[in-house]
Amino acid sequence: MDKNHQNFIKAIHECKILEIKFMSDSKWEIVRKCIPLDFWKSESIKKDQLDRYFTFNIDSNHLLPILPDKIIYINITENSFNPGDYVDLSKRKKWWTIQRNWWIYS
């Protein structure tokens, strides 16, 4: 398991905000502050069946899925988040693939 994946999982368990640097589709390096959500294949995003890091982009207030090979680094910040601010139980259709203790949001 690589360091980026370990940091992603650790941030989920500790409810910590991430700083993620990645390559955009247009080949720009981008840094974003994100809430770590999960890691899975989503047919609703693309039909390629590739695993993605699913995050909530705090900078632009939307879901941000990122392919692992696009990530340059994932750093854990000192800042915490409240899962209830980012998880809408009424819209959630599946269980997390990464287990966590997020109270009713787990």
Tab-separated table of C-alpha atoms in Angstrom:
chain	number	residue	atom	x	y	z
A	1	MET	CA	0.000	0.000	0.000
A	2	ASP	CA	1.516	3.340	-0.978
A	3	LYS	CA	1.920	6.406	1.226
A	4	ASN	CA	-0.855	8.363	-0.540
A	5	HIS	CA	-3.369	5.572	0.053
A	6	GLN	CA	-2.272	5.225	3.685
A	7	ASN	CA	-2.719	8.978	4.209
A	8	PHE	CA	-6.157	8.871	2.609
A	9	ILE	CA	-7.325	6.071	4.923
A	10	LYS	CA	-5.759	7.690	7.995
A	11	ALA	CA	-7.529	10.983	7.219
A	12	ILE	CA	-10.871	9.158	6.990
A	13	HIS	CA	-10.338	7.553	10.400
A	14	GLU	CA	-9.150	10.799	12.008
A	15	CYS	CA	-11.654	13.086	10.191
A	16	LYS	CA	-8.818	15.238	8.866
A	17	ILE	CA	-8.879	17.497	5.817
A	18	LEU	CA	-6.476	16.548	3.031
A	19	GLU	CA	-4.299	18.600	0.744
A	20	ILE	CA	-4.131	16.769	-2.575
A	21	LYS	CA	-1.883	17.670	-5.487
A	22	PHE	CA	-2.817	16.014	-8.765
A	23	MET	CA	-2.569	16.337	-12.526
A	24	SER	CA	-5.689	17.617	-14.236
A	25	ASP	CA	-6.913	16.245	-17.565
A	26	SER	CA	-5.373	19.319	-19.173
A	27	LYS	CA	-1.985	18.388	-17.616
A	28	TRP	CA	-1.936	21.183	-15.027
A	29	GLU	CA	-0.783	20.470	-11.484
A	30	ILE	CA	-3.598	21.377	-9.104
A	31	VAL	CA	-3.658	21.527	-5.297
A	32	ARG	CA	-6.992	21.257	-3.475
A	33	LYS	CA	-8.211	21.003	0.108
A	34	CYS	CA	-10.530	17.994	0.277
A	35	ILE	CA	-12.638	15.863	2.573
A	36	PRO	CA	-11.754	12.165	2.087
A	37	LEU	CA	-14.874	10.136	1.348
A	38	ASP	CA	-14.028	6.726	-0.128
A	39	PHE	CA	-12.118	4.711	-2.740
A	40	TRP	CA	-14.077	2.668	-5.282
A	41	LYS	CA	-15.132	2.077	-8.877
A	42	SER	CA	-18.108	4.149	-9.900
A	43	GLU	CA	-20.021	3.265	-13.045
A	44	SER	CA	-21.947	6.521	-12.799
A	45	ILE	CA	-18.795	8.608	-13.367
A	46	LYS	CA	-17.090	6.759	-16.216
A	47	LYS	CA	-17.520	3.383	-17.819
A	48	ASP	CA	-13.809	2.580	-17.450
A	49	GLN	CA	-14.272	0.646	-14.173
A	50	LEU	CA	-11.189	2.243	-12.577
A	51	ASP	CA	-10.884	2.859	-8.844
A	52	ARG	CA	-10.927	6.503	-7.823
A	53	TYR	CA	-10.356	8.501	-4.673
A	54	PHE	CA	-13.660	10.209	-3.971
A	55	THR	CA	-13.283	13.471	-2.133
A	56	PHE	CA	-15.315	16.574	-1.501
A	57	ASN	CA	-13.435	19.572	-2.867
A	58	ILE	CA	-13.701	22.305	-0.220
A	59	ASP	CA	-12.240	24.919	-2.581
A	60	SER	CA	-15.052	24.636	-5.131
A	61	ASN	CA	-17.731	22.890	-3.058
A	62	HIS	CA	-18.289	19.744	-5.167
A	63	LEU	CA	-17.475	16.034	-5.421
A	64	LEU	CA	-13.996	15.431	-6.830
A	65	PRO	CA	-13.088	11.894	-7.967
A	66	ILE	CA	-9.376	11.447	-8.714
A	67	LEU	CA	-7.619	8.537	-10.394
A	68	PRO	CA	-4.672	7.207	-8.351
A	69	ASP	CA	-2.200	7.641	-11.212
A	70	LYS	CA	-3.054	11.366	-11.403
A	71	ILE	CA	-2.105	11.991	-7.762
A	72	ILE	CA	1.246	13.571	-7.000
A	73	TYR	CA	0.736	13.595	-3.227
A	74	ILE	CA	-1.881	13.369	-0.492
A	75	ASN	CA	-0.998	15.203	2.720
A	76	ILE	CA	-3.012	15.192	5.917
A	77	THR	CA	-3.609	18.663	7.371
A	78	GLU	CA	-4.098	19.533	11.032
A	79	ASN	CA	-7.668	20.664	10.316
A	80	SER	CA	-10.581	18.393	11.197
A	81	PHE	CA	-14.008	18.099	9.601
A	82	ASN	CA	-17.431	16.983	10.768
A	83	PRO	CA	-18.741	14.138	8.549
A	84	GLY	CA	-22.296	15.390	9.073
A	85	ASP	CA	-21.395	18.534	7.138
A	86	TYR	CA	-20.508	16.487	4.036
A	87	VAL	CA	-22.592	13.302	4.091
A	88	ASP	CA	-26.262	13.546	3.142
A	89	LEU	CA	-27.911	10.401	4.490
A	90	SER	CA	-30.942	10.884	2.264
A	91	LYS	CA	-28.802	10.681	-0.906
A	92	ARG	CA	-26.342	8.010	0.174
A	93	LYS	CA	-27.053	4.799	-1.746
A	94	LYS	CA	-24.219	2.482	-0.742
A	95	TRP	CA	-22.039	1.548	2.164
A	96	TRP	CA	-18.474	2.782	2.347
A	97	THR	CA	-15.760	0.508	0.986
A	98	ILE	CA	-13.327	1.877	3.596
A	99	GLN	CA	-14.750	1.146	7.031
A	100	ARG	CA	-14.880	4.040	9.469
A	101	ASN	CA	-16.448	5.190	12.719
A	102	TRP	CA	-18.402	8.246	11.586
A	103	TRP	CA	-21.343	7.651	13.918
A	104	ILE	CA	-24.604	7.581	11.939
A	105	TYR	CA	-22.633	8.493	8.793
A	106	SER	CA	-20.635	5.227	8.823
